[in-house]
Coordinates of C-alpha atoms in Angstrom, one line a residue:
Chain A
M149 CA -98.1 -24.9 -11.1
T150 CA -94.2 -24.8 -13.1
A151 CA -92.3 -22.0 -11.4
V152 CA -90.8 -20.1 -14.5
I153 CA -87.1 -19.5 -14.1
E154 CA -86.1 -16.0 -14.8
A155 CA -82.2 -15.4 -15.7
P156 CA -81.1 -13.3 -12.8
Q157 CA -79.7 -9.3 -13.7
I158 CA -75.9 -10.1 -14.2
K159 CA -74.1 -7.5 -16.4
R160 CA -74.2 -4.1 -15.1
Q161 CA -72.2 -1.5 -15.1
S162 CA -71.2 -1.3 -11.5
K163 CA -69.7 1.6 -9.5
S164 CA -66.6 -1.2 -9.1
A165 CA -66.4 -1.6 -12.4
Q166 CA -65.9 2.3 -13.2
M167 CA -63.5 2.7 -10.1
R168 CA -61.7 -0.3 -10.9
K169 CA -61.9 -0.9 -7.5
Y170 CA -63.4 -4.5 -6.0
G171 CA -64.8 -6.2 -2.7
F172 CA -62.6 -9.1 -2.9
F173 CA -63.6 -12.6 -1.3
P174 CA -60.7 -14.9 -1.9
G175 CA -62.4 -17.9 0.1
C176 CA -60.7 -20.2 2.4
V177 CA -59.1 -22.7 0.1
A178 CA -57.1 -19.9 -1.7
K179 CA -55.9 -18.5 1.8
E180 CA -55.2 -22.5 2.6
S181 CA -54.2 -25.3 0.6
C182 CA -53.9 -23.3 -3.1
K183 CA -51.8 -19.9 -1.9
E184 CA -51.0 -19.9 -5.5
L185 CA -54.2 -19.3 -6.7
F186 CA -54.4 -16.3 -4.1
N187 CA -51.0 -14.8 -5.1
S188 CA -51.5 -15.5 -8.9
T189 CA -54.7 -13.6 -8.8
M190 CA -53.0 -10.9 -6.8
L191 CA -50.5 -10.2 -9.6
L192 CA -53.3 -10.4 -12.3
A193 CA -55.0 -7.7 -11.0
E194 CA -51.9 -5.8 -10.9
K195 CA -51.2 -6.5 -14.2
L196 CA -54.7 -5.5 -15.0
G197 CA -55.1 -2.0 -13.6
I198 CA -57.2 -3.0 -11.2
E199 CA -57.7 -3.1 -7.3
L200 CA -59.1 -5.9 -5.1
V201 CA -59.8 -5.0 -1.8
E202 CA -59.8 -7.9 0.4
L203 CA -62.6 -8.2 2.9
T204 CA -60.4 -9.7 5.4
A205 CA -63.1 -10.1 8.4
A206 CA -65.3 -12.2 6.0
A207 CA -66.8 -16.0 7.2
C208 CA -66.7 -18.5 4.7
C209 CA -69.2 -18.9 2.0
G210 CA -70.8 -21.7 4.1
A211 CA -68.9 -24.3 1.2
S212 CA -72.4 -25.5 -0.4
V213 CA -72.2 -27.6 3.0
L214 CA -73.5 -25.4 5.9
N215 CA -76.9 -25.3 4.4
D216 CA -77.1 -29.1 5.1
T217 CA -76.9 -27.9 9.3
N218 CA -79.3 -25.2 9.4
R219 CA -80.9 -23.3 6.7
D220 CA -80.3 -19.4 7.5
V221 CA -76.5 -19.5 8.7
A222 CA -74.8 -19.2 5.7
R223 CA -77.3 -16.9 4.2
V224 CA -76.6 -14.0 7.3
L225 CA -72.7 -15.1 7.5
N226 CA -72.7 -13.9 3.8
A227 CA -75.4 -10.9 4.0
R228 CA -72.3 -9.9 7.1
T229 CA -69.7 -9.7 4.1
Y230 CA -72.0 -7.8 1.4
A231 CA -72.3 -5.4 4.5
Q232 CA -68.5 -5.1 4.8
A233 CA -68.0 -4.1 1.1
E234 CA -70.5 -2.0 1.1
A235 CA -69.3 -0.2 3.9
L236 CA -66.3 0.4 1.6
G237 CA -68.2 1.6 -0.7
L238 CA -67.9 -1.5 -3.3
D239 CA -71.0 -2.7 -5.1
D240 CA -68.8 -6.2 -6.4
V241 CA -67.5 -8.5 -4.6
I242 CA -64.9 -10.7 -7.1
T243 CA -64.9 -14.4 -5.6
I244 CA -61.8 -17.0 -7.5
C245 CA -63.7 -20.1 -6.8
S246 CA -66.8 -21.3 -8.0
T247 CA -68.2 -22.5 -5.3
C248 CA -68.1 -19.7 -3.7
T249 CA -69.7 -17.8 -6.6
G250 CA -72.8 -20.2 -6.8
H251 CA -73.0 -20.3 -2.8
M252 CA -73.0 -15.8 -2.1
R253 CA -75.1 -15.4 -5.1
A254 CA -77.4 -18.0 -4.2
A255 CA -77.3 -15.9 -0.1
N256 CA -78.0 -12.8 -2.1
K257 CA -80.8 -14.2 -4.1
E258 CA -82.6 -15.3 -1.2
L259 CA -81.7 -11.8 0.7
L260 CA -83.0 -9.7 -1.9
E261 CA -86.0 -11.2 -2.8
S262 CA -87.2 -12.1 0.5
E263 CA -88.0 -9.2 2.8
A264 CA -88.0 -11.7 5.7
H265 CA -84.5 -12.9 5.0
M266 CA -83.3 -9.5 4.8
G267 CA -85.3 -8.4 8.1
Q268 CA -83.9 -11.6 9.7
A269 CA -80.0 -11.1 8.5
N270 CA -80.0 -7.5 9.5
A271 CA -81.9 -7.7 13.4
I272 CA -78.6 -10.1 13.6
L273 CA -76.2 -7.5 11.9
G274 CA -77.8 -4.7 13.9
K275 CA -76.0 -6.3 16.8
F276 CA -72.8 -5.2 15.9
G277 CA -74.0 -2.2 14.2
A278 CA -73.8 -4.0 10.5
K279 CA -76.5 -3.5 8.0
Y280 CA -77.0 -4.7 4.2
N281 CA -78.8 -2.6 1.9
G282 CA -79.0 -5.1 -1.0
G283 CA -76.2 -3.1 -3.0
V284 CA -73.9 -5.9 -4.0
M285 CA -73.2 -8.4 -6.6
V286 CA -71.3 -11.6 -6.4
R287 CA -69.3 -12.5 -9.9
H288 CA -66.5 -14.2 -10.2
L289 CA -63.2 -12.8 -11.8
L290 CA -64.0 -15.2 -14.9
W291 CA -67.0 -12.7 -15.8
L292 CA -64.7 -9.6 -14.5
L293 CA -62.3 -10.6 -16.8
I294 CA -64.3 -10.8 -19.6
D295 CA -67.1 -8.4 -18.8
D296 CA -65.3 -5.7 -17.7
I297 CA -61.6 -5.8 -19.1
G298 CA -62.9 -7.3 -22.5
L299 CA -61.5 -10.2 -25.0
D300 CA -60.1 -7.4 -27.2
N301 CA -58.4 -5.6 -24.4
L302 CA -57.4 -9.1 -22.9
K303 CA -55.8 -10.1 -26.2
K304 CA -54.1 -7.0 -26.7
M305 CA -52.2 -7.4 -23.5
V306 CA -50.6 -11.0 -24.2
V307 CA -47.6 -10.7 -24.6
N308 CA -46.7 -14.6 -24.0
P309 CA -49.0 -16.2 -26.1
L310 CA -50.0 -19.9 -25.8
N311 CA -48.7 -21.1 -29.1
G312 CA -51.2 -23.2 -29.7
L313 CA -51.7 -24.8 -25.7
K314 CA -54.1 -27.5 -26.3
V315 CA -56.4 -26.3 -22.8
A316 CA -59.9 -28.3 -22.0
P317 CA -62.0 -26.0 -19.8
F318 CA -63.2 -27.4 -16.6
Y319 CA -65.8 -24.9 -15.6
G320 CA -67.2 -26.7 -11.8
C321 CA -70.7 -26.3 -11.0
H322 CA -71.4 -23.7 -8.6
I323 CA -70.2 -21.2 -11.4
I324 CA -72.9 -22.3 -14.3
R325 CA -75.5 -24.4 -12.0
P326 CA -78.2 -23.7 -11.3
E327 CA -79.2 -20.8 -13.7
S328 CA -82.0 -19.2 -11.8
V329 CA -78.3 -18.3 -9.4
N330 CA -75.7 -18.1 -12.0
G331 CA -77.0 -17.1 -15.3
W332 CA -74.4 -15.4 -16.6
E333 CA -73.6 -18.0 -19.1
S334 CA -75.9 -20.9 -20.6
S335 CA -75.2 -23.9 -18.0
R336 CA -74.7 -26.6 -20.7
N337 CA -73.1 -24.8 -23.5
P338 CA -70.5 -22.0 -21.4
H339 CA -67.9 -20.6 -23.7
S340 CA -66.5 -17.9 -21.5
L341 CA -63.3 -20.3 -20.4
E342 CA -62.7 -21.3 -24.1
D343 CA -62.8 -17.2 -25.1
I344 CA -60.1 -17.1 -22.4
I345 CA -58.0 -19.7 -23.5
E346 CA -58.1 -18.8 -27.4
A347 CA -57.6 -14.9 -26.7
L348 CA -54.2 -16.1 -24.6
G349 CA -53.7 -18.0 -27.9
G350 CA -54.4 -21.4 -26.7
E351 CA -56.7 -23.8 -28.3
A352 CA -59.5 -25.2 -26.7
I353 CA -60.9 -28.5 -26.5
D354 CA -64.1 -29.9 -26.5
Y355 CA -65.8 -32.3 -24.3
A356 CA -68.5 -33.8 -22.7
G357 CA -67.0 -33.7 -18.8
K358 CA -66.1 -29.5 -19.0
T359 CA -69.7 -29.0 -17.0
R360 CA -69.6 -32.0 -15.0
C361 CA -68.8 -32.5 -11.5
C362 CA -65.6 -33.1 -10.0
G363 CA -66.6 -35.2 -6.9
F364 CA -64.8 -32.6 -4.6
H365 CA -68.1 -32.5 -2.3
V366 CA -68.0 -36.1 -1.7
Q367 CA -64.3 -37.1 -1.4
L368 CA -64.6 -38.2 2.2
E369 CA -68.1 -39.6 2.1
K370 CA -66.9 -43.1 0.6
E371 CA -63.7 -44.1 -1.2
G372 CA -63.0 -44.0 -5.0
I373 CA -66.1 -41.9 -5.8
A374 CA -64.3 -38.7 -6.6
P375 CA -61.8 -40.4 -8.3
A376 CA -63.8 -42.0 -10.5
M377 CA -65.1 -38.6 -11.2
V378 CA -62.4 -37.4 -11.9
G379 CA -61.3 -40.2 -14.1
Q380 CA -64.2 -39.9 -16.0
N381 CA -63.6 -36.5 -17.2
M382 CA -60.2 -36.4 -17.7
R383 CA -60.1 -39.1 -20.0
M384 CA -62.5 -37.4 -22.2
A385 CA -60.0 -34.4 -22.0
K386 CA -57.1 -36.5 -22.9
D387 CA -59.0 -38.1 -25.9
K388 CA -59.3 -35.3 -27.5
G389 CA -56.3 -34.2 -27.3
A390 CA -56.1 -31.7 -23.8
E391 CA -52.2 -30.7 -22.7
A392 CA -53.8 -29.3 -19.7
V393 CA -57.2 -28.2 -18.0
L394 CA -58.1 -24.9 -17.0
T395 CA -60.7 -24.0 -14.3
P396 CA -61.9 -21.0 -12.2
C397 CA -62.6 -23.1 -9.0
P398 CA -59.8 -24.3 -6.3
L399 CA -62.1 -27.3 -5.2
C400 CA -61.8 -28.1 -8.9
H401 CA -58.4 -27.9 -9.0
L402 CA -57.4 -30.2 -5.9
A403 CA -59.2 -32.9 -7.0
L404 CA -58.5 -32.9 -10.6
D405 CA -54.8 -32.3 -9.9
G406 CA -55.0 -34.8 -6.8
Y407 CA -57.1 -37.4 -8.0
Q408 CA -55.5 -38.7 -11.5
A409 CA -52.8 -40.8 -9.4
D410 CA -56.3 -42.4 -7.7
S411 CA -58.1 -42.8 -11.3
A412 CA -55.3 -44.1 -13.3
A413 CA -56.0 -47.9 -12.6
R414 CA -59.3 -47.7 -14.1
W415 CA -59.1 -44.7 -16.5
G416 CA -55.7 -44.9 -17.4
R417 CA -53.2 -42.1 -17.3
T418 CA -54.2 -38.8 -18.1
D419 CA -51.9 -37.1 -16.2
L420 CA -53.2 -33.6 -17.4
P421 CA -52.0 -30.7 -15.5
T422 CA -54.6 -28.2 -13.8
F423 CA -54.2 -24.7 -13.9
H424 CA -56.0 -21.9 -12.0
L425 CA -57.4 -19.0 -14.1
P426 CA -54.7 -16.7 -13.6
Q427 CA -52.2 -18.5 -13.1
L428 CA -53.0 -19.4 -16.9
V429 CA -53.8 -15.6 -17.7
G430 CA -51.0 -14.3 -15.8
L431 CA -48.4 -16.5 -18.1
A432 CA -49.8 -15.3 -21.2
L433 CA -49.8 -11.6 -19.6
G434 CA -46.0 -11.9 -19.0
I435 CA -46.3 -12.2 -15.4
D436 CA -42.7 -13.8 -14.2
P437 CA -43.5 -17.8 -14.3
S438 CA -42.0 -17.9 -11.2
L439 CA -44.0 -16.3 -9.2
L440 CA -46.9 -17.6 -10.2
G441 CA -46.5 -20.8 -8.0
L442 CA -46.6 -23.2 -10.8
N443 CA -44.4 -25.8 -8.9
K444 CA -47.4 -26.3 -6.2
H445 CA -49.1 -28.7 -8.2
I446 CA -49.1 -32.4 -8.1
V447 CA -49.2 -33.3 -11.7
S448 CA -46.1 -30.8 -13.0
P449 CA -47.4 -28.6 -15.9
G450 CA -43.4 -28.3 -16.0
L451 CA -42.8 -30.3 -19.6
V452 CA -46.1 -28.7 -21.3
L453 CA -44.9 -25.7 -20.4
Q454 CA -41.5 -26.0 -21.8
A455 CA -42.8 -27.9 -25.1
H456 CA -44.4 -25.0 -25.7
D457 CA -42.1 -22.5 -25.1
L458 CA -44.1 -21.1 -22.4
A459 CA -41.9 -21.1 -18.6
P460 CA -38.3 -22.7 -18.4
A461 CA -37.4 -25.4 -16.8
H462 CA -37.0 -24.2 -13.3
V463 CA -40.5 -22.9 -12.5
A464 CA -42.6 -25.8 -12.5
Chain B
M121 CA -87.3 -27.4 -43.9
S122 CA -86.1 -30.6 -43.6
F123 CA -83.7 -31.8 -40.7
F124 CA -82.0 -35.0 -39.5
L125 CA -82.7 -37.5 -36.6
D126 CA -79.7 -39.3 -36.1
I127 CA -81.2 -42.8 -33.5
Y128 CA -79.7 -44.8 -31.6
R129 CA -80.7 -48.4 -32.7
Y130 CA -80.0 -51.6 -30.2
D131 CA -82.1 -54.3 -29.6
S132 CA -80.8 -56.1 -26.5
A133 CA -82.4 -59.6 -27.5
T134 CA -80.4 -59.9 -31.1
D135 CA -78.1 -57.0 -31.5
E136 CA -74.4 -57.1 -30.6
V137 CA -73.6 -53.6 -30.5
P138 CA -75.6 -51.1 -31.2
H139 CA -76.0 -48.9 -34.8
R140 CA -77.3 -45.5 -35.8
D141 CA -80.1 -44.7 -38.3
R142 CA -79.8 -41.2 -39.6
V143 CA -83.8 -40.5 -41.3
E144 CA -84.7 -37.1 -43.0
C145 CA -87.4 -35.6 -41.5
D146 CA -89.2 -33.0 -43.9
L147 CA -91.3 -31.4 -41.2
P148 CA -91.1 -28.0 -39.4
T149 CA -88.7 -27.4 -36.8
T150 CA -91.3 -26.1 -34.8
M151 CA -92.4 -29.4 -33.6
T152 CA -91.3 -31.7 -30.6
V153 CA -89.0 -34.1 -30.9
L154 CA -91.6 -36.7 -29.6
D155 CA -93.7 -35.7 -33.0
A156 CA -90.6 -36.0 -35.2
L157 CA -90.3 -39.4 -33.8
E158 CA -93.8 -40.4 -33.6
N159 CA -94.0 -39.4 -37.0
V160 CA -90.7 -40.9 -38.4
K161 CA -92.4 -44.4 -36.7
A162 CA -95.6 -44.0 -38.3
E163 CA -94.3 -43.2 -41.9
K164 CA -90.7 -44.5 -42.4
D165 CA -89.7 -47.1 -40.1
G166 CA -92.3 -48.9 -37.8
S167 CA -89.7 -50.7 -35.9
I168 CA -88.5 -47.9 -33.9
S169 CA -89.3 -48.3 -29.9
F170 CA -89.6 -45.5 -27.5
R171 CA -92.2 -44.7 -24.7
R172 CA -94.4 -42.4 -25.0
S173 CA -97.7 -41.8 -23.4
C174 CA -99.1 -38.1 -23.1
R175 CA -97.3 -35.9 -24.9
A176 CA -98.0 -33.2 -22.8
A177 CA -95.0 -33.7 -19.9
I178 CA -97.6 -35.4 -17.4
C179 CA -97.0 -39.3 -17.8
G180 CA -92.9 -38.9 -17.8
S181 CA -92.7 -41.7 -20.3
C182 CA -90.1 -40.2 -23.2
S183 CA -87.3 -39.0 -21.0
M184 CA -84.1 -39.4 -23.1
N185 CA -81.1 -38.4 -24.4
I186 CA -81.3 -35.6 -26.9
N187 CA -77.7 -34.1 -28.6
G188 CA -76.3 -34.9 -25.5
T189 CA -78.6 -33.9 -22.7
T190 CA -81.6 -35.9 -20.8
G191 CA -84.8 -34.5 -21.1
L192 CA -88.3 -35.0 -22.1
A193 CA -88.5 -35.6 -26.2
C194 CA -92.6 -34.1 -25.8
K195 CA -91.2 -31.0 -24.3
T196 CA -88.3 -30.2 -26.3
P197 CA -88.8 -28.4 -29.6
V198 CA -87.0 -29.6 -32.4
D199 CA -85.5 -25.8 -33.0
S200 CA -84.4 -25.4 -29.5
V201 CA -81.8 -28.3 -30.0
L202 CA -80.8 -28.6 -33.7
R203 CA -77.1 -28.4 -34.2
S204 CA -75.4 -26.8 -36.8
D205 CA -75.1 -29.8 -38.9
N206 CA -79.4 -29.7 -39.1
T207 CA -79.5 -33.1 -36.8
V208 CA -80.9 -33.9 -33.6
A209 CA -78.7 -37.0 -31.6
V210 CA -81.6 -39.5 -29.8
D211 CA -80.0 -42.1 -27.6
P212 CA -81.4 -43.7 -24.7
M213 CA -81.1 -42.3 -21.0
P214 CA -77.5 -42.7 -19.7
N215 CA -76.9 -44.3 -16.5
F216 CA -79.2 -47.2 -17.7
Q217 CA -79.4 -50.3 -19.6
P218 CA -80.4 -49.7 -22.8
M219 CA -82.9 -52.3 -23.9
K220 CA -84.2 -51.9 -27.2
D221 CA -83.6 -48.3 -29.3
L222 CA -84.2 -45.7 -27.0
V223 CA -85.8 -47.8 -24.1
V224 CA -84.1 -48.9 -20.9
H225 CA -84.6 -50.8 -18.2
M226 CA -86.0 -48.6 -15.4
D227 CA -85.1 -51.1 -12.7
P228 CA -83.1 -50.0 -10.8
F229 CA -85.1 -46.4 -10.7
W230 CA -88.4 -48.1 -9.7
D231 CA -86.3 -50.3 -7.1
K232 CA -84.8 -47.1 -5.0
Y233 CA -88.1 -46.0 -5.2
S234 CA -90.0 -48.8 -3.6
R235 CA -87.5 -49.0 -0.9
L236 CA -89.0 -45.5 0.5
K237 CA -92.5 -47.1 1.6
P238 CA -93.9 -44.4 -0.8
Y239 CA -96.9 -43.9 0.8
L240 CA -98.3 -42.2 3.9
Q241 CA -98.3 -43.7 7.4
P242 CA -100.3 -41.2 9.5
V243 CA -99.7 -40.4 13.0
D244 CA -102.6 -42.1 14.5
N245 CA -104.2 -45.3 14.0
D246 CA -107.4 -44.3 12.9
S247 CA -109.0 -46.7 11.7
D248 CA -112.5 -46.1 11.5
H249 CA -111.1 -42.4 9.6
A250 CA -113.4 -40.4 12.0
T251 CA -111.5 -37.6 11.9
E252 CA -110.2 -35.6 9.2
R253 CA -106.1 -35.5 8.7
R254 CA -105.5 -31.8 7.9
V255 CA -102.5 -30.1 6.9
S256 CA -102.2 -26.1 6.8
P257 CA -101.4 -24.2 3.6
E258 CA -98.0 -23.4 4.9
D259 CA -97.7 -27.3 5.3
M260 CA -98.6 -28.2 1.9
H261 CA -96.9 -25.6 0.0
K262 CA -93.3 -27.2 0.9
L263 CA -94.9 -30.1 -0.6
V264 CA -95.9 -29.1 -4.1
A265 CA -92.9 -28.8 -5.7
V266 CA -92.0 -32.4 -5.5
A267 CA -95.7 -33.2 -5.6
N268 CA -95.2 -31.9 -9.7
C269 CA -92.5 -35.2 -10.1
V270 CA -93.2 -37.3 -12.8
M271 CA -90.7 -40.1 -12.5
C272 CA -89.5 -39.2 -15.8
A273 CA -85.9 -40.3 -14.4
T274 CA -84.3 -37.3 -15.8
C275 CA -82.3 -36.1 -12.6
Y276 CA -81.5 -40.1 -12.4
A277 CA -80.1 -40.4 -15.9
L278 CA -77.9 -36.7 -15.7
C279 CA -76.7 -37.6 -11.8
P280 CA -72.7 -38.1 -11.9
V281 CA -73.0 -40.1 -8.6
V282 CA -75.2 -42.6 -10.1
S283 CA -72.8 -42.9 -13.0
V284 CA -69.9 -43.7 -10.9
D285 CA -71.6 -45.8 -8.0
P286 CA -75.1 -47.1 -8.8
A287 CA -75.7 -47.7 -4.9
F288 CA -76.6 -43.9 -4.6
A289 CA -80.4 -43.1 -4.1
G290 CA -80.2 -40.6 -7.2
P291 CA -82.3 -37.1 -6.9
A292 CA -85.9 -38.3 -7.5
A293 CA -85.8 -40.8 -4.4
I294 CA -84.3 -38.4 -2.1
A295 CA -86.9 -35.5 -3.4
Y296 CA -89.8 -38.7 -2.3
A297 CA -88.0 -39.0 0.7
Y298 CA -88.7 -35.4 1.6
R299 CA -92.0 -35.6 0.4
F300 CA -93.1 -37.9 3.6
I301 CA -90.5 -37.0 6.0
E302 CA -92.0 -33.3 5.6
D303 CA -95.5 -34.2 5.5
V304 CA -97.1 -33.7 8.9
R305 CA -99.3 -36.4 8.3
D306 CA -96.7 -39.0 8.6
S307 CA -95.3 -40.6 11.6
K308 CA -92.2 -42.1 10.3
R309 CA -90.0 -39.3 9.9
K310 CA -86.8 -40.7 12.0
E311 CA -87.1 -44.3 9.6
R312 CA -87.4 -42.5 6.4
A313 CA -84.5 -40.6 7.1
A314 CA -82.2 -43.3 8.9
Q315 CA -83.6 -45.3 5.8
I316 CA -82.7 -42.8 3.2
S317 CA -78.9 -42.3 5.3
D318 CA -78.3 -45.8 4.5
D319 CA -78.9 -45.4 0.2
Y320 CA -76.6 -43.2 0.7
L321 CA -78.5 -39.5 1.3
W322 CA -74.8 -37.8 1.4
L323 CA -73.5 -38.7 -1.3
C324 CA -75.3 -36.3 -3.6
A325 CA -72.3 -34.2 -4.3
H326 CA -74.1 -30.8 -4.8
C327 CA -73.5 -30.5 -8.7
Y328 CA -77.4 -29.1 -9.3
A329 CA -77.4 -31.6 -12.7
C330 CA -80.8 -32.4 -11.2
S331 CA -81.8 -28.6 -11.4
Y332 CA -82.5 -29.4 -15.3
C333 CA -85.7 -31.2 -14.1
P334 CA -88.4 -30.7 -16.9
K335 CA -90.9 -30.0 -14.2
H336 CA -88.8 -27.7 -11.5
V337 CA -88.9 -30.0 -9.0
D338 CA -85.3 -29.0 -8.7
P339 CA -84.6 -31.7 -6.1
Q340 CA -81.1 -30.6 -4.8
D341 CA -83.3 -28.2 -2.1
D342 CA -85.1 -31.4 -1.3
I343 CA -82.0 -33.3 -0.7
I344 CA -80.4 -30.2 1.5
A345 CA -83.8 -30.2 3.5
V346 CA -83.6 -34.4 4.1
K347 CA -79.7 -33.6 4.9
R348 CA -80.9 -31.7 7.6
A349 CA -83.5 -34.0 9.0
T350 CA -81.2 -36.5 9.4
I351 CA -79.3 -34.0 11.7
E352 CA -82.4 -32.9 13.7
E353 CA -83.0 -36.7 14.3
G354 CA -79.9 -37.2 15.6
L355 CA -78.4 -39.4 12.7
T356 CA -75.1 -38.2 13.2
N357 CA -72.8 -41.1 12.7
H358 CA -71.8 -40.9 9.4
P359 CA -69.1 -39.3 7.5
G360 CA -71.8 -36.9 5.8
P361 CA -72.9 -35.3 8.6
R362 CA -69.7 -34.9 10.5
H363 CA -68.6 -32.8 7.8
A364 CA -71.2 -30.6 7.6
L365 CA -71.1 -30.3 11.2
V366 CA -67.0 -29.9 11.6
I367 CA -67.2 -27.1 8.4
A368 CA -70.2 -25.4 10.8
K369 CA -67.8 -25.6 13.7
T370 CA -64.4 -24.3 12.5
I371 CA -66.6 -21.5 10.8
K372 CA -67.8 -20.4 13.8
Q373 CA -64.4 -21.2 15.4
T374 CA -62.2 -19.3 13.1
G375 CA -64.1 -17.7 10.5
M376 CA -63.2 -20.0 8.1
L377 CA -63.6 -23.5 6.8
H378 CA -60.1 -25.1 8.5
E379 CA -59.1 -27.6 5.7
T380 CA -56.9 -30.3 8.4
E381 CA -59.5 -29.8 11.1
V382 CA -62.2 -30.8 8.7
I383 CA -60.3 -34.1 7.1
Q384 CA -59.9 -35.5 10.7
G385 CA -63.2 -34.6 11.9
T386 CA -65.2 -36.0 8.9
V387 CA -63.2 -39.0 9.2
G388 CA -62.8 -39.0 13.1
R389 CA -59.8 -38.0 14.9
F390 CA -59.2 -41.7 16.1
N391 CA -60.4 -44.0 13.1
I392 CA -57.1 -44.9 12.0
K393 CA -58.0 -46.9 9.1
G394 CA -59.8 -44.3 7.9
L395 CA -57.0 -41.4 8.2
I396 CA -54.9 -44.2 6.7
K397 CA -56.9 -44.1 3.2
V398 CA -56.9 -40.1 3.2
A399 CA -53.3 -40.0 3.6
P400 CA -52.1 -40.6 0.2
L401 CA -53.8 -37.5 -1.3
G402 CA -52.2 -35.9 1.9
I403 CA -49.2 -36.9 0.8
R404 CA -49.2 -35.9 -2.8
I405 CA -50.2 -32.2 -1.3
A406 CA -47.5 -32.0 1.1
L407 CA -45.1 -33.0 -1.5
A408 CA -46.6 -30.3 -3.6
G409 CA -45.7 -27.9 -1.1
K410 CA -49.1 -26.9 -0.3
M411 CA -50.3 -28.4 2.8
P412 CA -53.0 -26.4 4.6
P413 CA -52.4 -25.1 8.1
V414 CA -52.9 -26.8 10.9
F415 CA -53.0 -23.6 12.8
L416 CA -55.5 -21.1 11.9
K417 CA -55.7 -17.4 13.0
P418 CA -59.3 -16.9 13.5
V419 CA -60.6 -13.5 10.9
P420 CA -60.8 -10.4 12.8
K421 CA -64.3 -10.0 14.5
V422 CA -64.9 -13.1 14.9
N423 CA -67.2 -12.6 17.8
E424 CA -69.8 -11.3 15.5
I425 CA -69.9 -15.0 13.5
K426 CA -70.0 -16.7 16.4
L427 CA -72.8 -14.4 17.8
I428 CA -74.3 -15.2 14.3
F429 CA -74.2 -19.0 15.2
D430 CA -75.5 -18.8 18.4
T431 CA -78.5 -16.4 17.3
L432 CA -79.8 -19.1 14.7
E433 CA -79.1 -22.0 17.2
A434 CA -77.1 -23.6 14.2
P435 CA -75.7 -26.6 15.5
V436 CA -71.8 -27.6 14.8
L437 CA -69.9 -30.6 15.5
A438 CA -69.8 -31.6 19.4

């Protein structure tokens, strides 16, 4: 009776990749408390010569929580988002948040694998004249950088190498797990962030915490849980010599950046600045550091950036 | 071809600190980690302790940490985990107290299981067993995956919430709660939902570490279903359900997860003590210049989003 987990089809030559024009789903946090993520993503897209068409009428992906209230609503909301991308002739929806990635991919998988789910979604979408034909793939900016831009090209574009900056990758659960939904790389031994860090001239730190949970989703449920999870992981990174953290997820960013002050009492001071993916890539590709929102961090990256001659004192 | 087993050694009765034994195994790497351990125990060092019985992923005894991640030794071929230094490191499961070598004290895991009253409490009081309790194939289908659970505790060992708060029930216990909550023959749905709610159901961090279940039970889907059951049973006076329902509310109203409203709705708008507790992070965020907006403009065509919620009768915070 054991189910066989099949890795989903991921790598494809999409129409969006050929046109270098993608549907873009920034997610709620990049529009609210982490605007620096949204802004640095748009600057990076310009630098890469790709167009990100924001799906402005899209609803929240469900944030991994909407499924707790109703089993259908997040799936149908996401079907509406995919229909909007299809109506624009775009077959990739690019995300910049691990949780958006995982939950939008899970919804898409359910829609594509079940006629009943697709029928239910389209019956509701039909009420306002929309239809999802099943042609969309949800991909994270991290995957776009590696599959569509390519590490070699990225390396060639670096004008401001990270000068050996020791960066600890922090993936965030929902971009790697469950593998039946994501499957773009091994969830136990991912290395895409390490590949990016090294392409930018940094040194990737290997530590057990990189695939563990930041605790963001339970920060309000019980006091102390999220700070403990942050402290545990950041201690491991710090002990391996990390000077900074890189994450593809703004929820991880908020937890890691926000809770190191609270975790210090139990886990010791770690004070690791936590970069959003497009901030660090943008910095190395020569985007004006003062535009990347490096001053919007609780743990300031200023000293680390100055030590590696990456940004002047006033920007962070 | 030979490889090495790097084995954690510790006897809680005699040893102050653990040590490790590195044992060369002149064996094919196609064998399982359990077979390799059995071989070492039979041929080289009979004092090594580990639990095992069926050797076929049915008894759930031989879960251990293998090169840093937990799984069943009987289901793990050596060549699938062999490190570049030709070694497989075996350790006791994390989140448990080591007893001897790879054997751990399982009591906290069993205690959480026992608290569920893990037996059917049927609808009727049919003491003479005169009628069958029939279950439709559709209803039975929901219980098939969790019926594969062998209680190996791999999910419990991998759970990052258990690692910081041992009060959390853990994935396996919640999956078993699901098994009875969704059984049409059981009569204690509300009591079971209340019990598992009290055992910190809502502390699940949605990290999907339990998706590494060696029996593909995948407890995370059961955890989500149990959360829905607690909401259906009206057990919403916890931060967890309030959090989920206020998120639903703000998405229905604005299309977006409205961060400031979600914090207030989860903690409780008039829960001054609770709000003071979350204030330090809020202040740090504000000082960093990234305070989320207090008012949010709805996304275009938000009426379509409302229609989706209404058609599906999806609940939101009242």
